[in-house]
Amino acid sequence: MKEKISASVEEGLLKQLDTLIGAHGIRNRSQALEHVISLHFKQDSTLKAVLIGSNLSKKNVAHLPNLLKRLHEAHVSEIIIAGFNTVELIYEQVQKDPFYAQHSTFLKEASPAGTAGVLKLAAHYLSETFVVCYLDVDLDLDVQAMHAFHQQTKSVATMAVTHVEQGKLTDYIRVGGNKITEFQYDTGRTTKLQNAGLYMFEPAILEEISSKGSLENDYFPAWAKEGKLTAYLFDS
């Protein structure tokens, strides 16, 4: 239930509030005010997100506002953007977001170190559960619901997995219950299950990762065999 109120706001603050209209589904000042108040009371959240981007173009990052919106909804308090030669391009997009423009860290690799190497680079900033998102994919996923699932299953590593009928498939994924029992990437064998490029990790997993390597080739297959990799199945 909503209650109507009246409030006096400084003109400068009101202009800043108006910049939110049109972003994150905000249509008017009332919704903008609700958004700001909501963020204020959620800023104690420790959930962070690592955004991994390499060899991106402006077309690739066009969906970034949609991803940031979903991270907002999941109460992600800070984002860490890491990559080799595209950090500047991503920075330009993030600076358009009223919240994450002020709550973001940019890490540029000296040389490409792979998806695992990027996480190792960001390890210093990750002491609690964190989200990892690849920036070359766009997906319709409730990140908050996935976070709740990750907590409920008490998994150290959760992968978003979707069902794909058509298109270029790269993954061989077998699932038993909510566990991924087998994972292989780009071997020529595929199933209709596809890694969606969004993950939830516990910081303990960082101890197993080296400063160079690929999550898909070097770690996911082993974690699947060890029963450490949980599947969050969604259809969108």
GROMACS .gro file of C-alpha atoms in nm:
model
  236
    1MET     CA    1   0.000   0.000   0.000
    2LYS     CA    2   0.129   0.347  -0.085
    3GLU     CA    3   0.074   0.664   0.117
    4LYS     CA    4   0.072   1.012  -0.032
    5ILE     CA    5   0.307   1.265   0.132
    6SER     CA    6   0.426   1.620   0.066
    7ALA     CA    7   0.789   1.726   0.108
    8SER     CA    8   1.008   2.029   0.051
    9VAL     CA    9   1.324   1.958  -0.150
   10GLU     CA   10   1.608   2.189  -0.249
   11GLU     CA   11   1.597   2.286  -0.615
   12GLY     CA   12   1.941   2.140  -0.684
   13LEU     CA   13   1.852   1.805  -0.530
   14LEU     CA   14   1.526   1.802  -0.723
   15LYS     CA   15   1.715   1.848  -1.049
   16GLN     CA   16   1.940   1.555  -0.958
   17LEU     CA   17   1.631   1.348  -0.877
   18ASP     CA   18   1.485   1.429  -1.218
   19THR     CA   19   1.791   1.278  -1.390
   20LEU     CA   20   1.669   0.935  -1.276
   21ILE     CA   21   1.345   0.964  -1.473
   22GLY     CA   22   1.367   0.740  -1.776
   23ALA     CA   23   1.623   0.504  -1.619
   24HIS     CA   24   1.556   0.174  -1.438
   25GLY     CA   25   1.189   0.190  -1.536
   26ILE     CA   26   1.139   0.515  -1.340
   27ARG     CA   27   0.857   0.719  -1.497
   28ASN     CA   28   0.809   1.013  -1.261
   29ARG     CA   29   0.941   1.198  -0.955
   30SER     CA   30   0.751   0.980  -0.709
   31GLN     CA   31   0.915   0.666  -0.844
   32ALA     CA   32   1.253   0.841  -0.852
   33LEU     CA   33   1.216   0.933  -0.485
   34GLU     CA   34   1.118   0.576  -0.398
   35HIS     CA   35   1.425   0.452  -0.586
   36VAL     CA   36   1.662   0.682  -0.395
   37ILE     CA   37   1.511   0.597  -0.056
   38SER     CA   38   1.526   0.226  -0.137
   39LEU     CA   39   1.894   0.249  -0.234
   40HIS     CA   40   1.970   0.440   0.087
   41PHE     CA   41   1.833   0.163   0.306
   42LYS     CA   42   2.002  -0.107   0.097
   43GLN     CA   43   2.348   0.046   0.095
   44ASP     CA   44   2.458  -0.187   0.378
   45SER     CA   45   2.441  -0.470   0.124
   46THR     CA   46   2.777  -0.641   0.075
   47LEU     CA   47   2.686  -0.816  -0.251
   48LYS     CA   48   2.927  -0.708  -0.523
   49ALA     CA   49   2.942  -0.786  -0.893
   50VAL     CA   50   3.241  -0.837  -1.120
   51LEU     CA   51   3.173  -0.743  -1.483
   52ILE     CA   52   3.414  -0.909  -1.724
   53GLY     CA   53   3.464  -0.761  -2.067
   54SER     CA   54   3.718  -0.821  -2.341
   55ASN     CA   55   3.719  -0.731  -2.710
   56LEU     CA   56   3.387  -0.552  -2.676
   57SER     CA   57   3.233  -0.301  -2.914
   58LYS     CA   58   2.968  -0.035  -2.856
   59LYS     CA   59   2.714  -0.283  -2.986
   60ASN     CA   60   2.821  -0.537  -2.723
   61VAL     CA   61   2.770  -0.296  -2.433
   62ALA     CA   62   2.438  -0.159  -2.556
   63HIS     CA   63   2.256  -0.391  -2.315
   64LEU     CA   64   2.465  -0.278  -2.014
   65PRO     CA   65   2.188  -0.052  -1.874
   66ASN     CA   66   1.958  -0.356  -1.859
   67LEU     CA   67   2.221  -0.552  -1.666
   68LEU     CA   68   2.281  -0.264  -1.424
   69LYS     CA   69   1.907  -0.242  -1.365
   70ARG     CA   70   1.899  -0.610  -1.268
   71LEU     CA   71   2.198  -0.565  -1.038
   72HIS     CA   72   2.018  -0.273  -0.873
   73GLU     CA   73   1.717  -0.497  -0.815
   74ALA     CA   74   1.942  -0.761  -0.658
   75HIS     CA   75   2.078  -0.498  -0.413
   76VAL     CA   76   2.430  -0.514  -0.555
   77SER     CA   77   2.614  -0.237  -0.370
   78GLU     CA   78   2.924  -0.212  -0.590
   79ILE     CA   79   3.047  -0.325  -0.929
   80ILE     CA   80   3.402  -0.407  -1.033
   81ILE     CA   81   3.476  -0.387  -1.405
   82ALA     CA   82   3.784  -0.572  -1.522
   83GLY     CA   83   3.931  -0.636  -1.863
   84PHE     CA   84   4.223  -0.572  -2.095
   85ASN     CA   85   4.145  -0.322  -2.371
   86THR     CA   86   3.779  -0.227  -2.321
   87VAL     CA   87   3.764  -0.086  -1.969
   88GLU     CA   88   3.738   0.268  -2.102
   89LEU     CA   89   3.441   0.179  -2.322
   90ILE     CA   90   3.259   0.022  -2.029
   91TYR     CA   91   3.350   0.317  -1.806
   92GLU     CA   92   3.167   0.554  -2.041
   93GLN     CA   93   2.849   0.348  -2.008
   94VAL     CA   94   2.867   0.303  -1.631
   95GLN     CA   95   2.913   0.677  -1.578
   96LYS     CA   96   2.560   0.724  -1.715
   97ASP     CA   97   2.416   0.526  -1.425
   98PRO     CA   98   2.332   0.757  -1.130
   99PHE     CA   99   2.423   0.497  -0.865
  100TYR     CA  100   2.702   0.284  -1.008
  101ALA     CA  101   2.887   0.588  -1.141
  102GLN     CA  102   2.973   0.647  -0.775
  103HIS     CA  103   2.999   0.280  -0.668
  104SER     CA  104   3.232   0.119  -0.918
  105THR     CA  105   3.596   0.017  -0.951
  106PHE     CA  106   3.780  -0.027  -1.281
  107LEU     CA  107   4.070  -0.269  -1.315
  108LYS     CA  108   4.269  -0.285  -1.638
  109GLU     CA  109   4.480  -0.593  -1.704
  110ALA     CA  110   4.841  -0.547  -1.813
  111SER     CA  111   4.783  -0.833  -2.056
  112PRO     CA  112   4.489  -1.071  -2.116
  113ALA     CA  113   4.481  -1.330  -1.836
  114GLY     CA  114   4.153  -1.509  -1.912
  115THR     CA  115   3.826  -1.512  -1.720
  116ALA     CA  116   3.985  -1.678  -1.417
  117GLY     CA  117   4.274  -1.433  -1.421
  118VAL     CA  118   4.032  -1.141  -1.413
  119LEU     CA  119   3.871  -1.278  -1.095
  120LYS     CA  120   4.212  -1.322  -0.936
  121LEU     CA  121   4.288  -0.960  -1.022
  122ALA     CA  122   3.971  -0.852  -0.840
  123ALA     CA  123   4.016  -1.091  -0.544
  124HIS     CA  124   4.129  -0.813  -0.309
  125TYR     CA  125   3.783  -0.654  -0.335
  126LEU     CA  126   3.582  -0.975  -0.281
  127SER     CA  127   3.533  -1.087   0.079
  128GLU     CA  128   3.165  -1.189   0.057
  129THR     CA  129   2.934  -1.361  -0.194
  130PHE     CA  130   2.978  -1.200  -0.535
  131VAL     CA  131   2.822  -1.206  -0.881
  132VAL     CA  132   3.018  -1.247  -1.204
  133CYS     CA  133   2.868  -1.127  -1.533
  134TYR     CA  134   3.007  -1.151  -1.884
  135LEU     CA  135   2.938  -0.835  -2.081
  136ASP     CA  136   2.914  -0.998  -2.424
  137VAL     CA  137   2.579  -1.161  -2.345
  138ASP     CA  138   2.234  -1.017  -2.279
  139LEU     CA  139   1.986  -1.215  -2.075
  140ASP     CA  140   1.654  -1.179  -1.897
  141LEU     CA  141   1.733  -1.318  -1.553
  142ASP     CA  142   1.620  -1.230  -1.201
  143VAL     CA  143   1.957  -1.187  -1.029
  144GLN     CA  144   1.792  -1.146  -0.688
  145ALA     CA  145   1.613  -1.480  -0.723
  146MET     CA  146   1.939  -1.646  -0.828
  147HIS     CA  147   2.113  -1.500  -0.523
  148ALA     CA  148   1.842  -1.641  -0.296
  149PHE     CA  149   1.882  -1.981  -0.465
  150HIS     CA  150   2.261  -1.968  -0.423
  151GLN     CA  151   2.219  -1.897  -0.052
  152GLN     CA  152   1.956  -2.167  -0.007
  153THR     CA  153   2.170  -2.437  -0.169
  154LYS     CA  154   2.481  -2.320   0.021
  155SER     CA  155   2.684  -2.361  -0.295
  156VAL     CA  156   3.033  -2.221  -0.343
  157ALA     CA  157   2.974  -2.179  -0.717
  158THR     CA  158   2.643  -2.139  -0.901
  159MET     CA  159   2.608  -2.109  -1.278
  160ALA     CA  160   2.303  -1.968  -1.456
  161VAL     CA  161   2.200  -2.229  -1.713
  162THR     CA  162   1.934  -2.188  -1.979
  163HIS     CA  163   1.768  -2.413  -2.237
  164VAL     CA  164   1.851  -2.331  -2.598
  165GLU     CA  165   1.678  -2.481  -2.901
  166GLN     CA  166   1.857  -2.291  -3.174
  167GLY     CA  167   2.170  -2.089  -3.229
  168LYS     CA  168   2.537  -2.159  -3.177
  169LEU     CA  169   2.583  -2.389  -2.880
  170THR     CA  170   2.923  -2.417  -2.715
  171ASP     CA  171   2.861  -2.618  -2.398
  172TYR     CA  172   2.823  -2.980  -2.298
  173ILE     CA  173   2.635  -2.968  -1.967
  174ARG     CA  174   2.488  -3.257  -1.771
  175VAL     CA  175   2.276  -3.189  -1.463
  176GLY     CA  176   2.170  -3.416  -1.179
  177GLY     CA  177   1.926  -3.254  -0.937
  178ASN     CA  178   2.059  -2.902  -0.899
  179LYS     CA  179   2.423  -3.003  -0.954
  180ILE     CA  180   2.617  -2.980  -1.277
  181THR     CA  181   2.772  -3.325  -1.303
  182GLU     CA  182   2.969  -3.266  -1.624
  183PHE     CA  183   3.082  -2.951  -1.804
  184GLN     CA  184   3.287  -2.917  -2.122
  185TYR     CA  185   3.337  -2.605  -2.329
  186ASP     CA  186   3.380  -2.582  -2.706
  187THR     CA  187   3.470  -2.947  -2.762
  188GLY     CA  188   3.222  -3.006  -3.043
  189ARG     CA  189   2.985  -3.195  -2.814
  190THR     CA  190   2.680  -3.001  -2.698
  191THR     CA  191   2.355  -3.043  -2.512
  192LYS     CA  192   2.058  -2.807  -2.523
  193LEU     CA  193   2.173  -2.659  -2.193
  194GLN     CA  194   2.386  -2.348  -2.225
  195ASN     CA  195   2.602  -2.158  -1.977
  196ALA     CA  196   2.442  -1.811  -1.962
  197GLY     CA  197   2.756  -1.625  -1.852
  198LEU     CA  198   2.635  -1.522  -1.506
  199TYR     CA  199   2.759  -1.679  -1.183
  200MET     CA  200   2.744  -1.655  -0.803
  201PHE     CA  201   3.061  -1.740  -0.611
  202GLU     CA  202   3.177  -1.758  -0.253
  203PRO     CA  203   3.518  -1.596  -0.189
  204ALA     CA  204   3.668  -1.933  -0.087
  205ILE     CA  205   3.662  -2.031  -0.456
  206LEU     CA  206   3.923  -1.763  -0.529
  207GLU     CA  207   4.185  -1.965  -0.342
  208GLU     CA  208   4.163  -2.231  -0.615
  209ILE     CA  209   4.209  -1.988  -0.904
  210SER     CA  210   4.546  -1.889  -1.045
  211SER     CA  211   4.637  -1.551  -1.193
  212LYS     CA  212   4.593  -1.680  -1.548
  213GLY     CA  213   4.343  -1.919  -1.701
  214SER     CA  214   3.989  -1.981  -1.817
  215LEU     CA  215   3.693  -2.060  -1.593
  216GLU     CA  216   3.529  -2.257  -1.875
  217ASN     CA  217   3.832  -2.466  -1.969
  218ASP     CA  218   4.037  -2.490  -1.652
  219TYR     CA  219   3.794  -2.481  -1.358
  220PHE     CA  220   3.429  -2.555  -1.439
  221PRO     CA  221   3.502  -2.912  -1.563
  222ALA     CA  222   3.691  -2.995  -1.242
  223TRP     CA  223   3.437  -2.828  -1.013
  224ALA     CA  224   3.157  -3.022  -1.184
  225LYS     CA  225   3.335  -3.353  -1.116
  226GLU     CA  226   3.394  -3.251  -0.754
  227GLY     CA  227   3.026  -3.161  -0.701
  228LYS     CA  228   3.104  -2.795  -0.638
  229LEU     CA  229   2.911  -2.648  -0.932
  230THR     CA  230   2.539  -2.580  -0.889
  231ALA     CA  231   2.300  -2.509  -1.176
  232TYR     CA  232   2.045  -2.229  -1.156
  233LEU     CA  233   1.806  -2.322  -1.437
  234PHE     CA  234   1.600  -2.049  -1.598
  235ASP     CA  235   1.405  -2.015  -1.921
  236SER     CA  236   1.416  -1.681  -2.100
   0.00000   0.00000   0.00000
